[in-house]
Amino acid sequence: MAQNAKGTGLWSLLAVPIMLWTIVPLLFMVALSLKSADTLADPDQNILGNFWPKDPTWENYELIFTGGASDLFTPALRNSLIVCLLSTLISVVLAMFCAYAISRLEFKGKRLILTTALAVSFFPVVAMVTPLFDVWRQIGLFDTIPGLIIPYLALTLPLSIWTMSAFFQQIPWEMEQAAQVDGASSWQAFRKVIVPLAAPGVFTTAIITFFTAWNDFVFAISLTSDRARTVPAALAFFTGASQFEQPTGAIMAAAVVVTIPVVILVLFFQRRIVAGLTSGAVKG
Amino acid sequence: MSDRAKAEQRLGWKLAMPAFIVMVAVTGYPILQAIWNSFFSYRLTDPDNREFTGLSNYIVSLTDPVFWTSMKMTVLVTVFTVAVELVFGFIIALVMHRIVIPRRTLRTLVLIPYSIITVVSAFTWFFAFSVDTGFVNRWLEWLPFIEQDYNWFGGFWSSFFVISLSEIWKTTPFMSLLLLAGLAQVDGSMEEAAKVDGASWWQVLVKVILPNMKAAVMVALLFRTLDAFRIFDNIFIMTGGANDTTSLSVLIYRQTIDRTEIGLGSALSVILFLCVLGIAALFVKGFKVDLAQGRN
């Protein structure tokens, strides 16, 4: 026992550098967003070796929400939310039916669907952009919300199908039959027994799907110009659009704003995300 | 086949069909169109002069030194980041597996970089290493080759290093999580038995732990390699491809979007796709992984 305790202490010690490595860039993100234009250019106005501002300011946040950069940021934030929520919703609903069939029913072509999903997720995103760019311009989908949602389905469907199939396989379906034997109707059995068991898997898939769409950069910069631009793409174009010479602070304020909801999601659903990621990819 | 089985077959396809159709419709078309376009000399700004040129786009690509420079960068980034992530990710997974005290805090913290938008992490690392906004030069001044005004983005190797660091920071959590799942599959009693027999820590690791989590290691390696090979965001943000840091994906973007050379860009896309397929095939064959197995 004594040896075990000693070993545990050693592992805890190792956790310190890992945590620092994770957290320092995050803190620096926040630090940059709190620096004024002067502070950014002048290391003397910062402490800890140009890391943290002596005099934190909210001016970058004002800039992106009410000031010069708000024309670029607020629509982008709105676009990001609409596009990602809608693609997540569509993708999860479609994938749910598909994964249910794969894990529950016996039919030919299951393997074909799973293999196709895998092949599609291996296809380089940049390679899909060229033809889509071409067609989107011809049929008027370029720079529109649906014009982003459709390609995002291609990104998220394979992932959703695989993750959810893995989840659904773990559900003890006999319980549904047991409920029916006990006198419940099929619908009652489904709603009372299966839905509560399947919900965590569906939910985890939704979060992972949302992350994937939220993170996309390639589709967003190539298939939009200004009306449907999302946050990751808008960040890359801050330089030209802001009247300020150094958009660093504004970029980082925007970065912090878009990171907060995702970090909150991670904090709340850490266990489920871990379960989803691992069962989605390793259980094979 | 019984009626019941037939009904099940029909229901199965009915339920699976919508997702399958959307997936194939969205991706199947661009794949075929990219392959088709790659045989044409075709500029978006000059669509009337679209002309069938056979394999000429491929020959132009494969004989151009620019292509090989980007290939070199892509392979280097892939090999370096995946190798570092494997070692680093494994250490983190071991710590997460063994640790008792800040277990939940550690797991949550480790996951956060993975949830951060790649573009955001690219900007953060870019600003951290920049001469005017950065802290890295000041923190590392005690190192012989670093001065306050050392420009990390002035040359290939230093740019490569920072690009790789941001990629490693962002995606190691993914690797660690998969490896953690693998570690959980290793039977603890086998480790104990090996220890009782007098095996050293290293022997237990190499002879007991690693062989028993082979599947997890392979899947983690495969997914990360395929992903790293398509690296785009960090390079686009940090160097824009300067100092020979253009990856294949960045090169394709430059050709198709900036220069509107659809034909040439498509040929490059097909080459990249073939590379990715090749890597996947090598992994699946070399490591004998059957990814669809156990899902039927």
Coordinates of C-alpha atoms in Angstrom, one line a residue:
Chain A
M1 CA 0.0 0.0 0.0
A2 CA 2.8 2.4 0.9
Q3 CA 4.4 1.8 -2.4
N4 CA 1.1 2.6 -4.2
A5 CA 0.7 5.9 -2.4
K6 CA 4.3 6.9 -3.3
G7 CA 3.6 6.1 -6.9
T8 CA 0.4 8.2 -6.9
G9 CA 2.3 11.2 -5.6
L10 CA 4.8 10.9 -8.4
W11 CA 2.0 10.9 -11.0
S12 CA 0.5 13.9 -9.4
L13 CA 3.8 15.7 -9.6
L14 CA 3.9 14.9 -13.4
A15 CA 0.5 16.5 -13.7
V16 CA 1.9 19.9 -12.9
P17 CA 3.9 20.5 -16.1
I18 CA 1.1 19.0 -18.2
M19 CA -1.4 21.5 -16.7
L20 CA 1.1 24.4 -17.2
W21 CA 1.6 23.4 -20.8
T22 CA -2.2 23.4 -21.4
I23 CA -3.0 26.6 -19.4
V24 CA -0.2 29.0 -20.3
P25 CA -1.4 29.6 -23.9
L26 CA -4.9 30.0 -22.7
L27 CA -3.9 32.6 -20.1
F28 CA -1.9 34.4 -22.8
M29 CA -5.0 34.5 -25.0
V30 CA -6.8 36.3 -22.2
A31 CA -3.8 38.5 -21.4
L32 CA -3.6 39.7 -25.1
S33 CA -7.3 40.5 -25.2
L34 CA -6.9 42.7 -22.1
K35 CA -4.0 44.8 -23.6
S36 CA -4.5 48.2 -25.1
A37 CA -2.8 49.0 -28.4
D38 CA 0.0 50.9 -26.5
T39 CA 0.5 48.0 -24.1
L40 CA 0.8 45.5 -27.0
A41 CA 3.7 47.5 -28.5
D42 CA 5.5 48.3 -25.3
P43 CA 6.9 45.5 -23.1
D44 CA 7.5 48.0 -20.2
Q45 CA 3.7 48.2 -19.7
N46 CA 3.5 44.4 -19.1
I47 CA 4.7 42.2 -16.3
L48 CA 6.1 38.6 -16.2
G49 CA 8.2 39.2 -19.4
N50 CA 5.7 40.9 -21.6
F51 CA 3.0 38.4 -20.6
W52 CA 0.3 40.1 -18.5
P53 CA -0.7 43.8 -18.8
K54 CA -0.1 46.0 -15.8
D55 CA -3.2 47.8 -16.7
P56 CA -5.9 45.5 -18.1
T57 CA -8.5 47.2 -20.3
W58 CA -11.8 46.1 -21.8
E59 CA -11.3 48.3 -24.9
N60 CA -10.8 45.3 -27.2
Y61 CA -14.1 43.8 -26.2
E62 CA -15.8 47.2 -26.7
L63 CA -14.2 47.3 -30.2
I64 CA -15.6 44.0 -31.3
F65 CA -19.0 44.4 -29.9
T66 CA -19.8 48.1 -30.3
G67 CA -16.7 49.7 -32.0
G68 CA -15.0 49.6 -35.4
A69 CA -14.7 45.8 -35.6
S70 CA -18.3 45.0 -34.6
D71 CA -19.5 45.1 -38.3
L72 CA -17.2 42.2 -38.9
F73 CA -17.5 40.3 -35.6
T74 CA -21.1 40.4 -34.5
P75 CA -22.5 39.1 -37.9
A76 CA -19.8 36.5 -38.0
L77 CA -20.7 35.3 -34.5
R78 CA -24.4 35.2 -35.5
N79 CA -23.5 33.2 -38.7
S80 CA -21.4 30.8 -36.7
L81 CA -24.1 30.1 -34.3
I82 CA -26.8 29.6 -36.9
V83 CA -24.7 27.5 -39.2
C84 CA -23.3 25.3 -36.5
L85 CA -26.5 24.8 -34.6
L86 CA -28.5 23.9 -37.8
S87 CA -25.8 21.6 -39.1
T88 CA -25.5 19.9 -35.8
L89 CA -29.3 19.4 -35.6
I90 CA -29.7 18.0 -39.1
S91 CA -26.6 15.9 -38.8
V92 CA -27.5 14.4 -35.5
V93 CA -31.1 13.6 -36.5
L94 CA -30.0 11.9 -39.8
A95 CA -27.2 10.1 -38.1
M96 CA -29.5 8.9 -35.3
F97 CA -31.8 7.0 -37.7
C98 CA -28.8 5.7 -39.5
A99 CA -27.0 4.5 -36.4
Y100 CA -30.2 3.0 -35.0
A101 CA -30.6 0.9 -38.1
I102 CA -26.9 -0.1 -38.1
S103 CA -26.7 -1.1 -34.5
R104 CA -30.2 -2.6 -34.2
L105 CA -31.4 -4.0 -37.5
E106 CA -30.1 -6.8 -39.7
F107 CA -29.8 -5.5 -43.3
K108 CA -27.5 -5.8 -46.2
G109 CA -25.2 -2.8 -46.9
K110 CA -24.4 -1.9 -43.3
R111 CA -20.7 -2.3 -44.0
L112 CA -21.0 -0.3 -47.1
I113 CA -22.5 2.6 -45.1
L114 CA -19.8 2.5 -42.5
T115 CA -17.0 2.2 -45.1
T116 CA -18.4 5.1 -47.1
A117 CA -18.6 7.2 -43.9
L118 CA -14.9 6.4 -43.2
A119 CA -13.7 7.1 -46.7
V120 CA -15.6 10.4 -46.7
S121 CA -14.1 11.5 -43.4
F122 CA -10.6 10.7 -44.9
F123 CA -11.2 12.9 -47.9
P124 CA -9.1 16.1 -47.7
V125 CA -11.5 19.0 -47.1
V126 CA -9.4 21.3 -49.3
A127 CA -9.9 18.9 -52.2
M128 CA -13.7 19.3 -51.9
V129 CA -13.6 23.0 -51.8
T130 CA -12.6 23.5 -55.5
P131 CA -15.7 21.8 -57.1
L132 CA -18.0 23.2 -54.4
F133 CA -16.7 26.7 -55.0
D134 CA -17.3 26.2 -58.7
V135 CA -20.9 24.9 -58.4
W136 CA -21.9 27.1 -55.5
R137 CA -21.1 30.2 -57.6
Q138 CA -23.2 28.8 -60.5
I139 CA -26.3 27.9 -58.5
G140 CA -26.1 30.9 -56.1
L141 CA -25.2 29.1 -52.9
F142 CA -21.9 30.9 -52.6
D143 CA -21.7 33.1 -49.5
T144 CA -25.0 31.9 -48.1
I145 CA -26.0 30.0 -44.9
P146 CA -27.2 26.9 -46.6
G147 CA -24.0 27.0 -48.7
L148 CA -22.1 26.3 -45.5
I149 CA -24.5 24.0 -43.8
I150 CA -24.4 21.5 -46.7
P151 CA -20.6 21.0 -46.7
Y152 CA -20.7 20.9 -42.9
L153 CA -23.0 17.9 -43.1
A154 CA -20.3 16.1 -45.1
L155 CA -17.8 16.9 -42.3
T156 CA -20.1 15.9 -39.4
L157 CA -22.2 13.0 -40.7
P158 CA -19.5 10.3 -40.8
L159 CA -18.3 11.2 -37.3
S160 CA -21.9 11.3 -36.0
I161 CA -22.8 7.9 -37.6
W162 CA -19.7 6.2 -36.2
T163 CA -19.9 7.7 -32.7
M164 CA -23.6 7.0 -32.3
S165 CA -23.5 3.5 -33.7
A166 CA -20.8 2.8 -31.0
F167 CA -23.1 4.2 -28.3
F168 CA -26.2 2.5 -29.5
Q169 CA -24.4 -0.9 -29.5
Q170 CA -23.9 -0.6 -25.8
I171 CA -27.7 -0.1 -25.0
P172 CA -29.2 -3.3 -23.6
W173 CA -32.1 -3.5 -26.0
E174 CA -33.7 -6.5 -24.2
M175 CA -35.1 -4.0 -21.7
E176 CA -37.4 -2.7 -24.4
Q177 CA -38.8 -6.2 -25.0
A178 CA -39.1 -6.7 -21.2
A179 CA -41.1 -3.5 -20.9
Q180 CA -43.4 -4.7 -23.7
V181 CA -43.9 -8.0 -22.0
D182 CA -44.9 -6.1 -19.0
G183 CA -47.7 -4.5 -20.9
A184 CA -46.2 -1.3 -22.3
S185 CA -47.0 -0.4 -25.9
S186 CA -44.0 -0.2 -28.4
W187 CA -44.1 3.5 -28.2
Q188 CA -44.2 3.6 -24.4
A189 CA -41.4 1.1 -24.3
F190 CA -39.4 3.2 -26.7
R191 CA -40.1 6.5 -24.9
K192 CA -39.6 5.3 -21.3
V193 CA -36.8 2.8 -21.8
I194 CA -34.8 3.5 -24.9
V195 CA -34.9 7.3 -25.0
P196 CA -33.3 7.8 -21.6
L197 CA -30.6 5.2 -22.4
A198 CA -29.8 6.7 -25.8
A199 CA -30.0 10.3 -24.8
P200 CA -26.4 10.6 -23.5
G201 CA -25.0 9.1 -26.7
V202 CA -27.0 11.4 -28.9
F203 CA -26.0 14.3 -26.7
T204 CA -22.3 13.6 -26.8
T205 CA -22.5 13.2 -30.6
A206 CA -24.2 16.5 -30.8
I207 CA -21.4 18.2 -28.8
I208 CA -18.6 16.6 -30.9
T209 CA -20.5 17.5 -34.1
F210 CA -20.9 21.1 -32.9
F211 CA -17.1 21.4 -32.2
T212 CA -16.3 20.1 -35.7
A213 CA -18.5 22.6 -37.4
W214 CA -17.5 25.4 -35.1
N215 CA -13.8 24.7 -35.8
D216 CA -14.1 24.7 -39.6
F217 CA -11.9 27.2 -41.4
V218 CA -11.3 26.0 -45.0
F219 CA -15.0 25.9 -46.1
A220 CA -15.7 29.1 -44.3
I221 CA -12.9 31.1 -46.0
S222 CA -13.5 29.7 -49.5
L223 CA -17.2 29.4 -49.7
T224 CA -18.1 32.8 -48.2
S225 CA -17.1 36.4 -48.9
D226 CA -18.9 38.6 -46.3
R227 CA -22.5 37.8 -45.8
A228 CA -22.2 34.3 -44.5
R229 CA -18.7 34.5 -43.0
T230 CA -18.2 32.6 -39.7
V231 CA -16.0 33.5 -36.8
P232 CA -12.9 31.5 -37.7
A233 CA -12.9 33.0 -41.2
A234 CA -13.6 36.5 -39.9
L235 CA -10.7 36.3 -37.5
A236 CA -8.3 35.7 -40.5
F237 CA -9.7 38.8 -42.2
F238 CA -9.6 41.2 -39.2
T239 CA -6.3 42.7 -40.5
G240 CA -7.8 44.3 -43.6
A241 CA -11.2 45.2 -42.2
S242 CA -10.4 46.9 -38.9
Q243 CA -9.3 50.5 -39.1
F244 CA -6.8 49.9 -36.4
E245 CA -3.2 49.3 -37.4
Q246 CA -2.7 46.5 -34.9
P247 CA -5.8 44.2 -34.8
T248 CA -4.0 41.8 -32.4
G249 CA -6.1 42.8 -29.4
A250 CA -9.4 42.7 -31.3
I251 CA -8.5 39.3 -32.7
M252 CA -7.7 37.9 -29.3
A253 CA -10.8 39.4 -27.7
A254 CA -12.9 37.7 -30.4
A255 CA -10.9 34.5 -29.8
V256 CA -11.7 34.6 -26.1
V257 CA -15.4 35.3 -26.8
V258 CA -15.8 32.3 -29.1
T259 CA -13.7 30.1 -26.8
I260 CA -15.8 30.7 -23.7
P261 CA -19.0 28.8 -24.7
V262 CA -16.9 25.8 -25.9
V263 CA -14.9 25.7 -22.6
I264 CA -18.1 25.9 -20.6
L265 CA -19.4 22.9 -22.6
V266 CA -16.2 21.0 -21.9
L267 CA -16.3 21.8 -18.2
F268 CA -19.9 20.6 -17.9
F269 CA -19.7 17.6 -20.1
Q270 CA -16.1 16.5 -19.7
R271 CA -17.0 12.9 -18.8
R272 CA -19.4 12.4 -21.6
I273 CA -17.1 13.9 -24.2
V274 CA -14.3 11.6 -23.1
A275 CA -16.7 8.7 -23.3
G276 CA -17.9 9.8 -26.8
L277 CA -14.4 10.3 -28.2
T278 CA -13.0 7.1 -27.0
S279 CA -16.0 4.9 -27.8
G280 CA -16.3 6.5 -31.2
A281 CA -12.8 5.8 -32.3
V282 CA -11.4 2.8 -30.4
K283 CA -14.1 0.4 -29.8
G284 CA -13.7 -1.0 -33.3
Chain B
M1 CA -35.7 -14.8 -46.8
S2 CA -38.7 -14.6 -44.4
D3 CA -41.1 -11.8 -44.6
R4 CA -39.9 -10.6 -41.3
A5 CA -36.3 -10.4 -42.4
K6 CA -37.4 -8.6 -45.6
A7 CA -39.3 -6.1 -43.6
E8 CA -36.3 -5.6 -41.4
Q9 CA -34.1 -5.1 -44.4
R10 CA -36.5 -2.5 -45.9
L11 CA -36.8 -0.7 -42.6
G12 CA -33.0 -0.7 -42.2
W13 CA -32.4 1.0 -45.5
K14 CA -35.3 3.4 -45.0
L15 CA -33.7 4.6 -41.8
A16 CA -30.2 4.6 -43.0
M17 CA -30.9 6.0 -46.4
P18 CA -31.3 9.8 -45.7
A19 CA -27.9 10.1 -44.0
F20 CA -26.2 7.9 -46.6
I21 CA -27.7 9.9 -49.5
V22 CA -26.7 13.2 -48.0
M23 CA -23.2 12.0 -47.4
V24 CA -22.7 10.6 -50.9
A25 CA -24.5 13.6 -52.6
V26 CA -22.3 16.2 -50.8
T27 CA -19.0 14.4 -51.1
G28 CA -19.4 12.1 -54.1
Y29 CA -20.0 15.0 -56.4
P30 CA -17.0 17.1 -55.4
I31 CA -14.8 14.0 -55.6
L32 CA -15.9 13.1 -59.1
Q33 CA -15.9 16.8 -60.2
A34 CA -12.4 17.3 -58.9
I35 CA -11.1 14.3 -60.8
W36 CA -12.9 15.5 -64.0
N37 CA -11.6 19.0 -63.7
S38 CA -8.1 17.8 -63.1
F39 CA -7.9 16.8 -66.8
F40 CA -8.7 20.3 -68.1
S41 CA -6.9 23.5 -68.4
Y42 CA -9.4 25.6 -66.6
R43 CA -9.3 29.0 -65.0
L44 CA -12.3 30.4 -63.3
T45 CA -11.7 33.8 -64.7
D46 CA -11.5 32.5 -68.2
P47 CA -14.2 29.7 -68.4
D48 CA -14.6 29.9 -72.2
N49 CA -11.1 28.6 -72.8
R50 CA -11.7 25.4 -70.9
E51 CA -9.8 22.8 -72.7
F52 CA -9.1 19.1 -72.3
T53 CA -5.4 18.6 -71.6
G54 CA -5.2 15.0 -70.4
L55 CA -2.6 14.4 -67.8
S56 CA -0.8 17.7 -68.3
N57 CA -1.9 19.2 -65.0
Y58 CA -0.5 16.1 -63.2
I59 CA 2.8 16.4 -65.1
V60 CA 3.0 20.1 -64.4
S61 CA 2.4 19.5 -60.7
L62 CA 4.8 16.6 -60.3
T63 CA 7.6 18.2 -62.1
D64 CA 7.3 21.6 -60.3
P65 CA 9.8 22.1 -57.5
V66 CA 7.0 24.1 -55.6
F67 CA 5.0 20.8 -55.3
W68 CA 8.0 18.9 -53.9
T69 CA 8.8 21.7 -51.4
S70 CA 5.2 21.6 -50.1
M71 CA 5.3 17.8 -50.1
K72 CA 8.5 17.9 -48.0
M73 CA 6.9 20.3 -45.6
T74 CA 3.7 18.2 -45.3
V75 CA 5.6 15.0 -44.7
L76 CA 7.9 16.7 -42.1
V77 CA 5.1 18.2 -40.2
T78 CA 3.2 14.9 -40.2
V79 CA 6.1 12.8 -39.1
F80 CA 7.3 15.3 -36.4
T81 CA 4.0 16.2 -34.9
V82 CA 2.6 12.7 -34.8
A83 CA 5.8 11.3 -33.3
V84 CA 5.9 13.9 -30.6
E85 CA 2.2 13.6 -30.0
L86 CA 2.5 9.8 -29.6
V87 CA 5.2 10.0 -26.9
F88 CA 3.7 13.1 -25.3
G89 CA 0.1 11.8 -25.6
F90 CA 1.1 8.5 -24.1
I91 CA 2.8 10.1 -21.1
I92 CA -0.3 12.3 -20.5
A93 CA -2.6 9.2 -20.9
L94 CA -0.4 7.4 -18.3
V95 CA -0.7 10.3 -15.9
M96 CA -4.4 10.5 -16.4
H97 CA -4.7 6.8 -15.9
R98 CA -2.7 6.5 -12.7
I99 CA -3.4 9.8 -11.1
V100 CA -5.8 10.0 -8.1
I101 CA -5.7 13.5 -6.7
P102 CA -6.5 16.1 -9.3
R103 CA -8.0 13.5 -11.7
R104 CA -11.1 15.3 -12.9
T105 CA -9.3 18.7 -13.1
L106 CA -6.6 17.2 -15.1
R107 CA -8.9 15.4 -17.5
T108 CA -11.0 18.5 -18.1
L109 CA -7.9 20.8 -18.5
V110 CA -6.3 18.4 -21.0
L111 CA -9.4 18.3 -23.1
I112 CA -9.7 22.1 -23.5
P113 CA -7.0 22.7 -26.2
Y114 CA -8.8 20.1 -28.3
S115 CA -12.0 22.2 -28.1
I116 CA -10.3 25.4 -29.2
I117 CA -10.7 26.5 -32.8
T118 CA -7.5 25.8 -34.7
V119 CA -7.3 29.3 -36.0
V120 CA -7.6 30.7 -32.5
S121 CA -4.8 28.5 -31.2
A122 CA -2.7 29.4 -34.3
F123 CA -3.1 33.1 -33.5
T124 CA -2.3 32.6 -29.9
W125 CA 1.0 30.8 -30.7
F126 CA 1.8 33.3 -33.4
F127 CA 1.4 36.2 -31.1
A128 CA 3.3 34.4 -28.3
F129 CA 6.4 33.9 -30.6
S130 CA 6.2 37.3 -32.3
V131 CA 8.9 39.8 -31.5
D132 CA 6.6 42.7 -30.5
T133 CA 3.6 40.9 -28.8
G134 CA 5.3 37.8 -27.6
F135 CA 6.6 36.5 -24.3
V136 CA 8.5 33.5 -25.5
N137 CA 11.8 35.3 -26.4
R138 CA 11.8 37.0 -23.0
W139 CA 11.1 33.8 -21.1
L140 CA 13.8 31.9 -23.0
E141 CA 16.4 34.6 -23.1
W142 CA 18.7 32.4 -21.0
L143 CA 19.1 30.1 -24.0
P144 CA 22.2 30.9 -26.1
F145 CA 20.6 31.4 -29.5
I146 CA 17.6 33.4 -28.4
E147 CA 17.6 37.2 -28.1
Q148 CA 14.8 39.6 -27.4
D149 CA 14.4 40.3 -31.1
Y150 CA 14.8 36.8 -32.4
N151 CA 12.4 36.4 -35.3
W152 CA 10.9 32.9 -35.2
F153 CA 9.0 33.5 -38.5
G154 CA 12.1 34.5 -40.4
G155 CA 13.3 31.1 -41.4
F156 CA 12.1 27.6 -42.3
W157 CA 13.1 25.6 -39.3
S158 CA 12.0 28.1 -36.7
S159 CA 8.6 28.7 -38.5
F160 CA 8.2 24.9 -38.8
F161 CA 8.9 24.5 -35.1
V162 CA 6.2 27.0 -34.0
I163 CA 3.7 25.7 -36.5
S164 CA 4.3 22.1 -35.2
L165 CA 4.1 23.3 -31.6
S166 CA 0.6 24.8 -32.1
E167 CA -0.5 21.7 -33.9
I168 CA 0.9 19.5 -31.1
W169 CA -0.8 21.7 -28.4
K170 CA -4.1 21.5 -30.1
T171 CA -4.3 17.8 -31.0
T172 CA -2.3 16.0 -28.3
P173 CA -5.5 15.7 -26.2
F174 CA -7.2 13.7 -28.9
M175 CA -4.2 11.3 -29.0
S176 CA -4.1 11.1 -25.1
L177 CA -7.9 10.3 -24.9
L178 CA -7.6 7.4 -27.4
L179 CA -4.5 6.1 -25.6
L180 CA -6.3 6.4 -22.3
A181 CA -9.2 4.3 -23.6
G182 CA -6.5 1.8 -24.7
L183 CA -4.8 1.8 -21.2
A184 CA -8.2 1.1 -19.6
Q185 CA -8.4 -2.1 -21.7
V186 CA -5.2 -3.5 -20.3
D187 CA -5.8 -6.1 -17.7
G188 CA -4.3 -4.8 -14.4
S189 CA -3.7 -8.3 -13.0
M190 CA -1.2 -9.0 -15.9
E191 CA 0.8 -6.0 -14.9
E192 CA 0.8 -7.1 -11.3
A193 CA 1.9 -10.6 -12.3
A194 CA 4.8 -9.2 -14.4
K195 CA 5.9 -7.0 -11.4
V196 CA 5.7 -10.0 -9.0
D197 CA 8.0 -11.9 -11.5
G198 CA 10.5 -9.1 -11.1
A199 CA 10.0 -7.2 -14.4
S200 CA 11.2 -3.6 -14.4
W201 CA 8.9 -0.7 -15.1
W202 CA 10.2 -0.5 -18.6
Q203 CA 9.7 -4.2 -19.2
V204 CA 6.1 -4.1 -18.0
L205 CA 5.5 -1.1 -20.3
V206 CA 7.0 -2.7 -23.4
K207 CA 6.1 -6.4 -22.8
V208 CA 2.7 -6.1 -21.2
I209 CA 1.0 -2.7 -21.5
L210 CA 1.9 -1.7 -25.1
P211 CA 1.1 -5.1 -26.8
N212 CA -2.3 -5.1 -25.0
M213 CA -3.3 -1.7 -26.2
K214 CA -2.1 -2.2 -29.8
A215 CA -5.5 -1.4 -31.3
A216 CA -5.8 1.9 -29.5
V217 CA -2.3 2.9 -30.5
M218 CA -2.9 2.1 -34.1
V219 CA -6.2 3.9 -34.4
A220 CA -4.8 7.0 -32.7
L221 CA -1.8 7.0 -35.0
L222 CA -3.9 6.5 -38.1
F223 CA -6.4 9.2 -37.3
R224 CA -3.7 11.7 -36.3
T225 CA -1.6 11.0 -39.4
L226 CA -4.4 11.4 -41.8
D227 CA -5.4 14.7 -40.1
A228 CA -1.9 16.1 -39.8
F229 CA -1.3 15.3 -43.5
R230 CA -4.1 17.7 -44.4
I231 CA -2.7 20.6 -42.2
F232 CA -3.9 24.0 -43.3
D233 CA -5.2 26.4 -40.7
N234 CA -2.0 27.0 -38.6
I235 CA 0.2 27.5 -41.7
F236 CA -2.3 29.8 -43.3
I237 CA -2.5 32.0 -40.2
M238 CA 1.2 31.9 -39.1
T239 CA 3.3 32.2 -42.2
G240 CA 0.8 32.1 -45.1
G241 CA 3.3 29.6 -46.6
A242 CA 6.3 31.8 -46.5
N243 CA 9.8 30.3 -46.0
D244 CA 8.9 27.1 -47.8
T245 CA 6.3 26.3 -45.2
T246 CA 3.5 25.8 -47.7
S247 CA 1.8 22.4 -47.1
L248 CA -0.1 20.5 -49.8
S249 CA -3.4 21.9 -48.6
V250 CA -2.1 25.4 -48.6
L251 CA -0.7 25.0 -52.1
I252 CA -4.1 23.7 -53.3
Y253 CA -5.8 26.7 -51.7
R254 CA -3.4 29.1 -53.3
Q255 CA -3.9 27.5 -56.8
T256 CA -7.7 27.3 -56.7
I257 CA -8.9 30.2 -54.7
D258 CA -6.2 32.8 -55.1
R259 CA -5.1 32.0 -58.6
T260 CA -8.4 30.4 -59.7
E261 CA -6.5 27.7 -61.6
I262 CA -9.3 25.1 -61.1
G263 CA -7.7 22.5 -63.3
L264 CA -4.3 22.5 -61.7
G265 CA -5.7 22.8 -58.2
S266 CA -8.0 19.8 -58.9
A267 CA -5.0 17.7 -60.0
L268 CA -3.2 18.7 -56.8
S269 CA -6.3 17.8 -54.8
V270 CA -6.5 14.4 -56.4
I271 CA -2.8 13.8 -55.6
L272 CA -3.4 14.8 -52.0
F273 CA -6.4 12.4 -51.8
L274 CA -4.3 9.6 -53.3
C275 CA -1.6 10.3 -50.7
V276 CA -4.2 10.1 -47.9
L277 CA -5.7 6.9 -49.3
G278 CA -2.2 5.5 -49.5
I279 CA -1.4 6.3 -45.9
A280 CA -4.7 4.8 -44.8
A281 CA -4.1 1.6 -46.8
L282 CA -0.6 1.3 -45.5
F283 CA -1.8 1.6 -41.9
V284 CA -4.7 -0.7 -42.3
K285 CA -2.5 -3.3 -44.1
G286 CA 0.7 -2.9 -42.1
F287 CA -1.1 -2.9 -38.7
K288 CA -3.9 -5.2 -39.7
V289 CA -6.6 -3.0 -38.3
D290 CA -10.1 -3.7 -39.4
L291 CA -12.0 -0.5 -38.5
A292 CA -15.4 -1.8 -39.5
Q293 CA -15.0 -5.0 -37.5
G294 CA -17.3 -5.4 -34.4
R295 CA -19.8 -2.9 -35.7
N296 CA -22.1 -5.4 -37.4

